[in-house]
Amino acid sequence: MAKWRLATATLRRHLRSPSPTISSVFRDPTGALSAANQRRRYNTPEDPRGKWLTLPPFSPTVDAAAIGKELSSDRDSAKGSTDGSTTAIRWILRCRPDLPRNLVQKLFRLRQVRREMSLSCDGDELQRSQLKRVSAKEPLNLGDRIYLPISVDNDAPPQPAKKESFRCSEEERKFVCSLVLYKDPAIIVLNKPHGLAVQGGTGIKTSIDELAATCLTFDKSESPRLVHRLDRDCSGLLVLGRTQTAATVLHSLFREKTSGASAYGVKKNIKSLKRKYLALVIGFPRRQRGQISAPLRKVVVDDGKSDRITVNDNGELVSTQHAITEYRVIESSPHGYTWLELRPLTGRKHQLRVHCAEVLGTPILGDYKYGWQAHKAREPFVSSGNSNTPTKPSLSLFGLDLDGGDVSSKQPHLHLHSKQIDLPNISQLLEKLQVSSDSDISDLGGLKFDAPLPAHMQLSFNLLKSRVETCDIAKPELVSLTDSNC
């Protein structure tokens, strides 16, 4: 009797519950879908706030690289553009730069990334769709949200300890700030001194990028970014981007300047970026002006310990970089020196130094790497009359010798100075694009910067008595070396 009652109760329970499907039996031995399987089946989170990490809604950003290319073009009209092809994986890496790319790719392979699309409905109202799986290369629409498993933070590797920021004394901070010639919301322009490296590396104690992050942030949360380079021993104008967007536009501008000149030569007239250098060279060029178009290649020396750049004039099939430089003689001195104005149309490593030394045959004073033989044969310069040469060079901050190194020194500093740069107004550009991403930027204003000479070059100018009666050196395209010379 008891066995009959137990069997009857069991039968009643089976009759009340729905029969499991074959697929559900394979998923779950009990015949019921688990909560996790339900979420996978219906693509909706049980509790989005507790189970998923939600990224900010997607909004198209300005395609800064494309804008830099537009500015470099020779078209009469140019418009800003947005990055309309942002994929799901790009948006994740942009919102979560701390996540390794291989981890994000693994999430897509395991189909653990969800997308909530934003659909327009009844005018301005927006309706959210259910969560759906998204592929890595699927483009996003305005307002779409990406959901990641909350466990992604546990899977991510620990962040490395933050490097201790460079510490400056108050005196050093004031010195760095004194290098600023111009500052607006988008860029900072510095007059870099001789001997200060632009970027840190092995054996470099102090560099511009470190000092800028410590002393030149001002009201920005981001540190200024490098967009081009100057040699350590070269002085003059150095432009930094104050935001990621501004830096990308500027970097693209410098890159397009080089690639455009390499591809089209003088036919492609890129007016948005112009640079002028002033150099004192040993000897006299055969012509008063001209254009140097000579490919450069890298040569490894000292058993691979170092390298140097040289002109590739033997026609060998080696990796070369096209380089173009315009030059003009400003004044020649009877002492065996010549002041040159140099305009690089491309931006190759050591381009001006190699072109002066190997093509013109007049190495830049103080360039011992490419003009060692000329310096060995150089006769000591003896100034006549009263000179302003310091009797004892004094060490400035960061170990910089800012007083010695003129033409009368036994070991002169490099006499190469980035004198002038013309740039489009990047701050005005970004303001326009904030109003509308399709703004016409063809009428964008320009900025012109001029850097005073460093002490050693100014003193060399005075010692050589390079007074030009026609005041050619004081024309608008090249500001006078001293206020009293013309």
Tab-separated table of C-alpha atoms in Angstrom:
chain	number	residue	atom	x	y	z
A	1	MET	CA	0.000	0.000	0.000
A	2	ALA	CA	2.805	2.435	0.902
A	3	LYS	CA	4.658	1.666	-2.330
A	4	TRP	CA	1.498	2.371	-4.349
A	5	ARG	CA	1.048	5.790	-2.663
A	6	LEU	CA	4.702	6.770	-3.320
A	7	ALA	CA	4.398	5.847	-7.005
A	8	THR	CA	1.159	7.846	-7.319
A	9	ALA	CA	2.769	10.979	-5.793
A	10	THR	CA	5.755	10.713	-8.122
A	11	LEU	CA	3.465	10.398	-11.150
A	12	ARG	CA	1.482	13.469	-10.111
A	13	ARG	CA	4.683	15.559	-9.815
A	14	HIS	CA	5.773	14.571	-13.335
A	15	LEU	CA	2.345	15.422	-14.727
A	16	ARG	CA	2.421	18.936	-13.169
A	17	SER	CA	5.919	19.823	-14.579
A	18	PRO	CA	6.397	20.425	-18.357
A	19	SER	CA	8.293	17.809	-20.257
A	20	PRO	CA	11.886	18.817	-20.938
A	21	THR	CA	13.038	19.141	-24.547
A	22	ILE	CA	15.832	16.983	-25.886
A	23	SER	CA	18.158	19.984	-26.245
A	24	SER	CA	17.531	21.094	-22.688
A	25	VAL	CA	18.249	17.616	-21.369
A	26	PHE	CA	21.645	17.725	-23.027
A	27	ARG	CA	22.330	21.185	-21.553
A	28	ASP	CA	21.200	20.342	-18.042
A	29	PRO	CA	20.771	16.844	-16.535
A	30	THR	CA	17.774	17.997	-14.499
A	31	GLY	CA	15.908	19.059	-17.643
A	32	ALA	CA	15.786	22.761	-16.665
A	33	LEU	CA	17.764	25.683	-18.205
A	34	SER	CA	20.266	27.271	-15.847
A	35	ALA	CA	20.191	31.008	-15.227
A	36	ALA	CA	23.409	31.428	-17.223
A	37	ASN	CA	21.942	29.481	-20.156
A	38	GLN	CA	18.802	31.599	-20.033
A	39	ARG	CA	20.920	34.755	-20.327
A	40	ARG	CA	22.851	33.274	-23.249
A	41	ARG	CA	19.634	32.159	-24.910
A	42	TYR	CA	17.737	35.415	-24.636
A	43	ASN	CA	20.839	37.701	-24.822
A	44	THR	CA	19.676	39.727	-21.824
A	45	PRO	CA	21.539	40.058	-18.536
A	46	GLU	CA	19.772	39.035	-15.382
A	47	ASP	CA	21.306	42.045	-13.651
A	48	PRO	CA	23.414	44.183	-16.004
A	49	ARG	CA	24.862	46.239	-13.192
A	50	GLY	CA	26.010	43.180	-11.289
A	51	LYS	CA	27.070	40.830	-14.097
A	52	TRP	CA	28.487	43.123	-16.774
A	53	LEU	CA	30.866	46.023	-17.175
A	54	THR	CA	29.227	48.756	-19.210
A	55	LEU	CA	31.361	50.996	-21.418
A	56	PRO	CA	30.332	54.580	-22.242
A	57	PRO	CA	27.926	55.010	-25.180
A	58	PHE	CA	29.757	55.184	-28.477
A	59	SER	CA	30.164	58.639	-29.968
A	60	PRO	CA	32.147	59.258	-33.174
A	61	THR	CA	35.392	61.074	-32.509
A	62	VAL	CA	37.337	63.434	-34.704
A	63	ASP	CA	39.651	61.563	-37.055
A	64	ALA	CA	42.698	63.627	-36.158
A	65	ALA	CA	45.042	61.793	-38.522
A	66	ALA	CA	42.718	62.403	-41.480
A	67	ILE	CA	42.433	66.080	-40.563
A	68	GLY	CA	46.215	66.421	-40.512
A	69	LYS	CA	46.245	64.917	-43.991
A	70	GLU	CA	43.546	67.352	-45.126
A	71	LEU	CA	45.557	70.299	-43.834
A	72	SER	CA	48.592	69.061	-45.740
A	73	SER	CA	46.713	68.732	-49.015
A	74	ASP	CA	46.910	71.398	-51.696
A	75	ARG	CA	43.173	71.451	-52.307
A	76	ASP	CA	41.299	74.738	-52.149
A	77	SER	CA	38.731	73.395	-49.709
A	78	ALA	CA	39.092	71.044	-46.799
A	79	LYS	CA	36.628	69.728	-44.276
A	80	GLY	CA	36.959	68.032	-40.957
A	81	SER	CA	35.932	64.421	-40.662
A	82	THR	CA	34.905	62.000	-37.977
A	83	ASP	CA	36.098	58.488	-37.452
A	84	GLY	CA	33.066	56.743	-38.895
A	85	SER	CA	34.511	53.228	-38.933
A	86	THR	CA	35.120	52.593	-35.251
A	87	THR	CA	34.782	48.878	-34.581
A	88	ALA	CA	33.789	47.195	-31.340
A	89	ILE	CA	37.338	46.149	-30.498
A	90	ARG	CA	38.691	49.649	-31.194
A	91	TRP	CA	36.085	51.193	-28.904
A	92	ILE	CA	36.929	48.754	-26.094
A	93	LEU	CA	40.650	49.458	-26.391
A	94	ARG	CA	39.962	53.183	-26.451
A	95	CYS	CA	37.739	53.090	-23.362
A	96	ARG	CA	39.864	50.531	-21.507
A	97	PRO	CA	43.503	51.046	-22.529
A	98	ASP	CA	44.524	49.073	-19.432
A	99	LEU	CA	43.198	45.834	-20.960
A	100	PRO	CA	45.740	43.908	-23.069
A	101	ARG	CA	44.727	43.498	-26.683
A	102	ASN	CA	45.127	39.714	-26.550
A	103	LEU	CA	42.686	39.553	-23.607
A	104	VAL	CA	40.087	41.586	-25.518
A	105	GLN	CA	40.544	39.377	-28.581
A	106	LYS	CA	40.017	36.306	-26.381
A	107	LEU	CA	36.711	37.743	-25.140
A	108	PHE	CA	35.532	38.063	-28.736
A	109	ARG	CA	36.662	34.518	-29.578
A	110	LEU	CA	34.698	33.191	-26.591
A	111	ARG	CA	31.706	35.320	-27.689
A	112	GLN	CA	31.552	37.063	-24.324
A	113	VAL	CA	31.127	40.627	-25.617
A	114	ARG	CA	27.633	42.097	-25.914
A	115	ARG	CA	26.251	45.097	-27.748
A	116	GLU	CA	23.160	47.108	-26.862
A	117	MET	CA	22.038	49.042	-29.899
A	118	SER	CA	20.392	52.429	-29.673
A	119	LEU	CA	17.357	52.609	-31.965
A	120	SER	CA	15.491	55.794	-32.850
A	121	CYS	CA	11.768	55.701	-32.155
A	122	ASP	CA	9.059	58.391	-32.346
A	123	GLY	CA	11.122	61.444	-33.069
A	124	ASP	CA	13.885	62.133	-30.594
A	125	GLU	CA	13.100	59.252	-28.255
A	126	LEU	CA	15.578	56.396	-28.137
A	127	GLN	CA	14.755	52.771	-27.510
A	128	ARG	CA	17.344	50.274	-26.283
A	129	SER	CA	17.465	46.871	-27.924
A	130	GLN	CA	18.264	43.601	-26.219
A	131	LEU	CA	21.863	42.573	-25.730
A	132	LYS	CA	23.350	40.748	-28.683
A	133	ARG	CA	26.709	39.236	-29.333
A	134	VAL	CA	29.037	41.449	-31.332
A	135	SER	CA	32.076	40.608	-33.426
A	136	ALA	CA	35.389	42.390	-33.056
A	137	LYS	CA	35.265	44.163	-36.429
A	138	GLU	CA	31.602	45.110	-36.330
A	139	PRO	CA	31.200	48.918	-36.705
A	140	LEU	CA	29.309	50.772	-34.002
A	141	ASN	CA	26.521	53.314	-34.345
A	142	LEU	CA	25.960	56.452	-32.329
A	143	GLY	CA	24.774	55.617	-28.801
A	144	ASP	CA	25.609	51.897	-28.886
A	145	ARG	CA	26.830	50.398	-25.610
A	146	ILE	CA	29.336	47.589	-25.194
A	147	TYR	CA	29.083	45.151	-22.266
A	148	LEU	CA	32.022	43.102	-21.000
A	149	PRO	CA	32.024	40.292	-18.413
A	150	ILE	CA	32.616	41.709	-14.966
A	151	SER	CA	35.366	39.125	-14.508
A	152	VAL	CA	37.505	40.974	-17.045
A	153	ASP	CA	39.058	43.071	-14.288
A	154	ASN	CA	40.195	39.906	-12.512
A	155	ASP	CA	41.651	38.467	-15.729
A	156	ALA	CA	43.566	41.634	-16.589
A	157	PRO	CA	47.229	41.605	-15.529
A	158	PRO	CA	48.174	43.906	-12.666
A	159	GLN	CA	49.231	47.366	-13.744
A	160	PRO	CA	52.961	48.051	-13.409
A	161	ALA	CA	53.982	50.411	-10.684
A	162	LYS	CA	53.739	53.973	-11.912
A	163	LYS	CA	57.115	55.464	-12.629
A	164	GLU	CA	58.006	58.140	-10.157
A	165	SER	CA	57.643	61.502	-11.844
A	166	PHE	CA	60.696	63.617	-12.435
A	167	ARG	CA	61.166	66.067	-9.599
A	168	CYS	CA	62.217	69.640	-10.250
A	169	SER	CA	63.335	72.300	-7.838
A	170	GLU	CA	61.604	75.658	-7.974
A	171	GLU	CA	64.587	77.127	-9.809
A	172	GLU	CA	64.523	74.308	-12.359
A	173	ARG	CA	60.776	74.685	-12.819
A	174	LYS	CA	61.171	78.394	-13.530
A	175	PHE	CA	63.901	77.615	-16.064
A	176	VAL	CA	61.688	75.108	-17.901
A	177	CYS	CA	58.765	77.541	-17.932
A	178	SER	CA	61.063	80.246	-19.310
A	179	LEU	CA	61.532	78.101	-22.426
A	180	VAL	CA	57.847	78.510	-23.357
A	181	LEU	CA	57.403	80.940	-26.247
A	182	TYR	CA	53.698	80.282	-26.840
A	183	LYS	CA	50.840	78.390	-25.222
A	184	ASP	CA	47.178	77.921	-26.145
A	185	PRO	CA	44.630	75.147	-25.377
A	186	ALA	CA	46.094	72.905	-28.105
A	187	ILE	CA	49.863	73.435	-28.323
A	188	ILE	CA	52.973	74.588	-26.478
A	189	VAL	CA	55.983	75.972	-28.348
A	190	LEU	CA	59.401	75.846	-26.679
A	191	ASN	CA	62.797	77.323	-27.475
A	192	LYS	CA	64.844	74.206	-26.714
A	193	PRO	CA	68.370	74.863	-25.446
A	194	HIS	CA	71.445	73.149	-26.834
A	195	GLY	CA	72.361	69.876	-25.098
A	196	LEU	CA	68.902	68.946	-23.796
A	197	ALA	CA	67.525	65.690	-25.214
A	198	VAL	CA	63.978	65.708	-26.547
A	199	GLN	CA	63.114	62.138	-25.530
A	200	GLY	CA	64.404	59.959	-22.720
A	201	GLY	CA	66.405	56.797	-23.275
A	202	THR	CA	69.477	54.859	-22.233
A	203	GLY	CA	72.065	57.150	-20.710
A	204	ILE	CA	69.790	60.207	-20.773
A	205	LYS	CA	69.125	61.690	-17.353
A	206	THR	CA	66.928	64.626	-18.354
A	207	SER	CA	64.695	65.082	-21.388
A	208	ILE	CA	62.035	67.444	-22.674
A	209	ASP	CA	59.236	64.878	-22.443
A	210	GLU	CA	59.980	64.296	-18.742
A	211	LEU	CA	60.277	67.995	-17.958
A	212	ALA	CA	57.089	68.790	-19.866
A	213	ALA	CA	55.121	66.182	-17.907
A	214	THR	CA	56.414	67.653	-14.645
A	215	CYS	CA	56.455	71.388	-15.311
A	216	LEU	CA	54.314	72.185	-18.365
A	217	THR	CA	50.969	70.507	-17.710
A	218	PHE	CA	49.436	73.764	-16.404
A	219	ASP	CA	45.611	73.456	-16.388
A	220	LYS	CA	45.474	70.195	-18.373
A	221	SER	CA	45.057	66.706	-16.964
A	222	GLU	CA	47.188	65.332	-19.819
A	223	SER	CA	50.919	65.760	-20.192
A	224	PRO	CA	52.192	67.519	-23.335
A	225	ARG	CA	53.130	65.110	-26.118
A	226	LEU	CA	56.014	65.203	-28.576
A	227	VAL	CA	54.985	65.553	-32.230
A	228	HIS	CA	58.400	65.957	-33.875
A	229	ARG	CA	62.072	65.787	-32.913
A	230	LEU	CA	65.166	67.930	-32.657
A	231	ASP	CA	68.658	66.536	-32.213
A	232	ARG	CA	70.007	66.791	-28.696
A	233	ASP	CA	72.643	69.338	-29.718
A	234	CYS	CA	70.261	71.315	-31.939
A	235	SER	CA	68.485	74.305	-30.407
A	236	GLY	CA	65.307	76.138	-31.296
A	237	LEU	CA	61.602	75.689	-31.828
A	238	LEU	CA	59.932	72.520	-30.561
A	239	VAL	CA	56.152	72.042	-30.754
A	240	LEU	CA	54.221	69.917	-28.228
A	241	GLY	CA	50.585	68.846	-28.376
A	242	ARG	CA	48.619	69.514	-25.181
A	243	THR	CA	45.914	66.911	-25.895
A	244	GLN	CA	45.835	63.554	-27.639
A	245	THR	CA	43.764	64.977	-30.518
A	246	ALA	CA	46.019	68.003	-31.019
A	247	ALA	CA	49.124	65.810	-30.911
A	248	THR	CA	47.674	63.403	-33.490
A	249	VAL	CA	46.801	66.256	-35.869
A	250	LEU	CA	50.281	67.746	-35.540
A	251	HIS	CA	52.038	64.399	-35.888
A	252	SER	CA	50.037	63.692	-39.034
A	253	LEU	CA	50.908	67.165	-40.323
A	254	PHE	CA	54.655	66.604	-39.917
A	255	ARG	CA	54.407	63.102	-41.381
A	256	GLU	CA	52.416	64.252	-44.423
A	257	LYS	CA	54.887	67.078	-44.977
A	258	THR	CA	57.660	64.522	-45.344
A	259	SER	CA	55.741	61.950	-47.384
A	260	GLY	CA	54.216	64.632	-49.618
A	261	ALA	CA	57.572	66.171	-50.468
A	262	SER	CA	59.078	62.730	-51.048
A	263	ALA	CA	56.298	61.696	-53.415
A	264	TYR	CA	55.721	64.926	-55.319
A	265	GLY	CA	58.921	66.920	-54.821
A	266	VAL	CA	58.554	70.652	-55.328
A	267	LYS	CA	55.315	70.237	-57.266
A	268	LYS	CA	53.331	69.587	-54.110
A	269	ASN	CA	53.209	72.929	-52.339
A	270	ILE	CA	52.188	72.227	-48.761
A	271	LYS	CA	51.615	75.628	-47.235
A	272	SER	CA	50.395	74.533	-43.829
A	273	LEU	CA	53.844	73.755	-42.382
A	274	LYS	CA	57.094	75.601	-42.999
A	275	ARG	CA	60.377	75.338	-41.118
A	276	LYS	CA	63.570	77.380	-41.313
A	277	TYR	CA	66.895	76.655	-39.669
A	278	LEU	CA	69.979	78.805	-39.272
A	279	ALA	CA	73.405	77.155	-39.442
A	280	LEU	CA	77.026	78.247	-39.367
A	281	VAL	CA	79.071	75.963	-41.611
A	282	ILE	CA	82.798	75.508	-42.172
A	283	GLY	CA	83.746	76.572	-45.699
A	284	PHE	CA	81.872	78.122	-48.610
A	285	PRO	CA	79.174	76.476	-50.748
A	286	ARG	CA	79.835	76.742	-54.486
A	287	ARG	CA	76.386	78.218	-55.150
A	288	GLN	CA	74.510	80.931	-53.307
A	289	ARG	CA	71.262	78.958	-53.178
A	290	GLY	CA	69.853	75.676	-54.329
A	291	GLN	CA	67.869	72.544	-53.562
A	292	ILE	CA	69.441	69.320	-52.347
A	293	SER	CA	67.596	66.120	-53.243
A	294	ALA	CA	69.667	63.223	-51.975
A	295	PRO	CA	68.420	59.914	-50.504
A	296	LEU	CA	69.748	58.938	-47.092
A	297	ARG	CA	70.494	55.543	-45.608
A	298	LYS	CA	71.630	54.248	-42.238
A	299	VAL	CA	75.030	52.612	-41.824
A	300	VAL	CA	75.935	50.560	-38.752
A	301	VAL	CA	79.429	51.270	-37.374
A	302	ASP	CA	81.572	50.286	-34.380
A	303	ASP	CA	80.518	46.615	-34.553
A	304	GLY	CA	76.869	47.527	-34.249
A	305	LYS	CA	77.319	49.813	-31.250
A	306	SER	CA	76.230	52.927	-33.145
A	307	ASP	CA	75.037	54.092	-36.525
A	308	ARG	CA	75.330	57.081	-38.800
A	309	ILE	CA	73.381	58.477	-41.731
A	310	THR	CA	74.979	58.843	-45.141
A	311	VAL	CA	73.957	59.851	-48.660
A	312	ASN	CA	73.167	56.853	-50.839
A	313	ASP	CA	74.773	57.940	-54.108
A	314	ASN	CA	75.974	54.585	-55.416
A	315	GLY	CA	72.620	53.346	-56.673
A	316	GLU	CA	72.626	50.209	-54.532
A	317	LEU	CA	69.303	48.553	-53.824
A	318	VAL	CA	69.248	49.314	-50.123
A	319	SER	CA	66.628	50.801	-47.850
A	320	THR	CA	66.803	54.570	-48.347
A	321	GLN	CA	64.735	57.609	-47.395
A	322	HIS	CA	64.238	60.449	-49.819
A	323	ALA	CA	65.348	63.784	-48.363
A	324	ILE	CA	64.989	67.309	-49.768
A	325	THR	CA	66.562	70.494	-48.387
A	326	GLU	CA	66.529	74.037	-49.745
A	327	TYR	CA	69.429	76.273	-48.745
A	328	ARG	CA	70.433	79.916	-49.135
A	329	VAL	CA	73.695	81.659	-48.291
A	330	ILE	CA	73.099	84.559	-45.927
A	331	GLU	CA	76.654	85.772	-45.413
A	332	SER	CA	80.173	84.434	-45.805
A	333	SER	CA	82.949	85.407	-43.433
A	334	PRO	CA	86.581	85.903	-44.487
A	335	HIS	CA	87.497	83.672	-41.541
A	336	GLY	CA	86.245	80.616	-43.458
A	337	TYR	CA	82.657	80.332	-42.230
A	338	THR	CA	79.253	80.793	-43.870
A	339	TRP	CA	75.819	81.479	-42.417
A	340	LEU	CA	73.157	79.369	-44.158
A	341	GLU	CA	69.385	79.397	-44.105
A	342	LEU	CA	68.102	75.814	-44.406
A	343	ARG	CA	64.545	74.768	-45.256
A	344	PRO	CA	63.896	71.033	-44.850
A	345	LEU	CA	61.053	69.844	-47.078
A	346	THR	CA	61.313	66.404	-45.486
A	347	GLY	CA	62.041	65.469	-41.901
A	348	ARG	CA	64.660	62.725	-41.943
A	349	LYS	CA	67.079	61.921	-39.148
A	350	HIS	CA	70.219	64.113	-39.332
A	351	GLN	CA	69.044	65.342	-42.742
A	352	LEU	CA	70.420	68.890	-42.523
A	353	ARG	CA	73.714	67.794	-41.003
A	354	VAL	CA	74.361	65.142	-43.662
A	355	HIS	CA	73.284	67.342	-46.576
A	356	CYS	CA	75.576	70.154	-45.424
A	357	ALA	CA	78.550	67.858	-44.811
A	358	GLU	CA	78.336	65.390	-47.701
A	359	VAL	CA	76.505	67.276	-50.455
A	360	LEU	CA	77.612	70.873	-49.944
A	361	GLY	CA	80.980	69.893	-48.496
A	362	THR	CA	80.511	72.396	-45.672
A	363	PRO	CA	79.839	70.612	-42.352
A	364	ILE	CA	78.037	72.495	-39.617
A	365	LEU	CA	80.319	73.954	-36.970
A	366	GLY	CA	80.216	71.716	-33.896
A	367	ASP	CA	79.063	68.621	-35.808
A	368	TYR	CA	81.845	66.190	-34.966
A	369	LYS	CA	79.947	63.141	-36.182
A	370	TYR	CA	79.678	64.239	-39.820
A	371	GLY	CA	82.426	66.872	-39.956
A	372	TRP	CA	85.285	65.490	-37.890
A	373	GLN	CA	87.923	65.931	-40.613
A	374	ALA	CA	86.943	69.558	-41.187
A	375	HIS	CA	87.199	70.253	-37.465
A	376	LYS	CA	90.649	68.670	-37.294
A	377	ALA	CA	91.825	70.952	-40.106
A	378	ARG	CA	90.091	74.020	-38.675
A	379	GLU	CA	92.458	76.792	-37.663
A	380	PRO	CA	91.827	78.317	-34.226
A	381	PHE	CA	89.683	81.399	-34.487
A	382	VAL	CA	91.294	84.464	-32.936
A	383	SER	CA	88.945	87.367	-32.341
A	384	SER	CA	90.209	90.871	-32.919
A	385	GLY	CA	89.590	93.603	-30.423
A	386	ASN	CA	87.204	93.320	-27.520
A	387	SER	CA	85.229	90.089	-27.557
A	388	ASN	CA	82.335	89.021	-25.442
A	389	THR	CA	83.651	85.485	-25.053
A	390	PRO	CA	83.179	84.261	-21.475
A	391	THR	CA	86.484	83.591	-19.754
A	392	LYS	CA	85.066	80.571	-17.939
A	393	PRO	CA	81.986	78.669	-19.114
A	394	SER	CA	79.455	78.236	-16.348
A	395	LEU	CA	77.268	75.183	-15.890
A	396	SER	CA	73.578	75.982	-15.968
A	397	LEU	CA	70.680	73.896	-14.657
A	398	PHE	CA	70.516	70.218	-15.678
A	399	GLY	CA	74.242	70.387	-16.458
A	400	LEU	CA	73.730	72.473	-19.606
A	401	ASP	CA	76.675	74.547	-20.776
A	402	LEU	CA	74.791	77.578	-22.055
A	403	ASP	CA	77.686	80.046	-22.026
A	404	GLY	CA	80.567	78.422	-23.918
A	405	GLY	CA	80.783	76.729	-27.288
A	406	ASP	CA	81.093	79.706	-29.669
A	407	VAL	CA	83.304	79.851	-32.743
A	408	SER	CA	86.360	80.825	-30.682
A	409	SER	CA	86.091	77.726	-28.464
A	410	LYS	CA	88.325	74.714	-28.946
A	411	GLN	CA	85.202	72.536	-29.101
A	412	PRO	CA	82.301	74.660	-30.372
A	413	HIS	CA	78.706	73.585	-29.789
A	414	LEU	CA	76.604	72.547	-32.761
A	415	HIS	CA	75.646	75.716	-34.642
A	416	LEU	CA	72.231	74.550	-35.882
A	417	HIS	CA	69.119	76.380	-34.716
A	418	SER	CA	65.438	75.823	-35.543
A	419	LYS	CA	64.673	79.492	-36.171
A	420	GLN	CA	61.140	79.654	-37.525
A	421	ILE	CA	58.016	77.489	-37.850
A	422	ASP	CA	54.714	78.307	-39.552
A	423	LEU	CA	51.757	76.185	-38.406
A	424	PRO	CA	47.977	76.146	-38.854
A	425	ASN	CA	46.059	77.304	-35.794
A	426	ILE	CA	45.297	73.913	-34.224
A	427	SER	CA	43.332	75.426	-31.331
A	428	GLN	CA	41.044	77.252	-33.757
A	429	LEU	CA	40.699	74.056	-35.774
A	430	LEU	CA	39.543	72.002	-32.782
A	431	GLU	CA	37.071	74.719	-31.759
A	432	LYS	CA	35.523	74.578	-35.228
A	433	LEU	CA	35.233	70.815	-35.135
A	434	GLN	CA	33.522	70.934	-31.741
A	435	VAL	CA	30.737	72.969	-33.340
A	436	SER	CA	30.482	70.719	-36.393
A	437	SER	CA	32.604	67.831	-37.583
A	438	ASP	CA	31.972	68.946	-41.188
A	439	SER	CA	33.268	72.481	-40.683
A	440	ASP	CA	35.186	74.042	-43.555
A	441	ILE	CA	38.800	74.338	-42.438
A	442	SER	CA	40.218	75.773	-45.658
A	443	ASP	CA	40.162	79.303	-44.202
A	444	LEU	CA	41.967	78.277	-41.027
A	445	GLY	CA	44.311	80.904	-39.625
A	446	GLY	CA	48.028	80.363	-39.227
A	447	LEU	CA	50.640	80.893	-36.523
A	448	LYS	CA	54.255	81.978	-37.029
A	449	PHE	CA	56.929	81.440	-34.381
A	450	ASP	CA	60.478	82.769	-34.218
A	451	ALA	CA	63.079	81.641	-31.689
A	452	PRO	CA	65.964	83.860	-30.506
A	453	LEU	CA	69.432	82.475	-31.086
A	454	PRO	CA	71.197	80.555	-28.321
A	455	ALA	CA	74.072	82.332	-26.609
A	456	HIS	CA	76.862	80.453	-28.403
A	457	MET	CA	75.473	81.229	-31.879
A	458	GLN	CA	74.750	84.841	-31.014
A	459	LEU	CA	78.304	85.250	-29.757
A	460	SER	CA	79.708	83.587	-32.879
A	461	PHE	CA	77.729	86.031	-34.980
A	462	ASN	CA	79.180	88.956	-33.045
A	463	LEU	CA	82.722	87.590	-33.252
A	464	LEU	CA	82.555	87.008	-36.993
A	465	LYS	CA	81.188	90.529	-37.446
A	466	SER	CA	78.537	89.293	-39.854
A	467	ARG	CA	76.941	92.672	-40.421
A	468	VAL	CA	74.980	92.622	-43.677
A	469	GLU	CA	74.723	96.063	-45.225
A	470	THR	CA	71.574	95.149	-47.129
A	471	CYS	CA	69.963	93.848	-43.914
A	472	ASP	CA	69.103	90.656	-45.810
A	473	ILE	CA	69.256	88.737	-42.570
A	474	ALA	CA	66.613	90.979	-41.042
A	475	LYS	CA	63.921	90.361	-43.637
A	476	PRO	CA	60.562	89.106	-42.316
A	477	GLU	CA	61.294	85.505	-43.257
A	478	LEU	CA	64.339	85.494	-40.981
A	479	VAL	CA	64.391	87.854	-38.020
A	480	SER	CA	67.690	89.645	-37.358
A	481	LEU	CA	70.228	87.902	-35.182
A	482	THR	CA	70.701	90.985	-33.029
A	483	ASP	CA	68.659	94.106	-32.604
A	484	SER	CA	71.621	96.388	-33.306
A	485	ASN	CA	72.964	94.869	-36.501
A	486	CYS	CA	70.710	96.526	-39.057
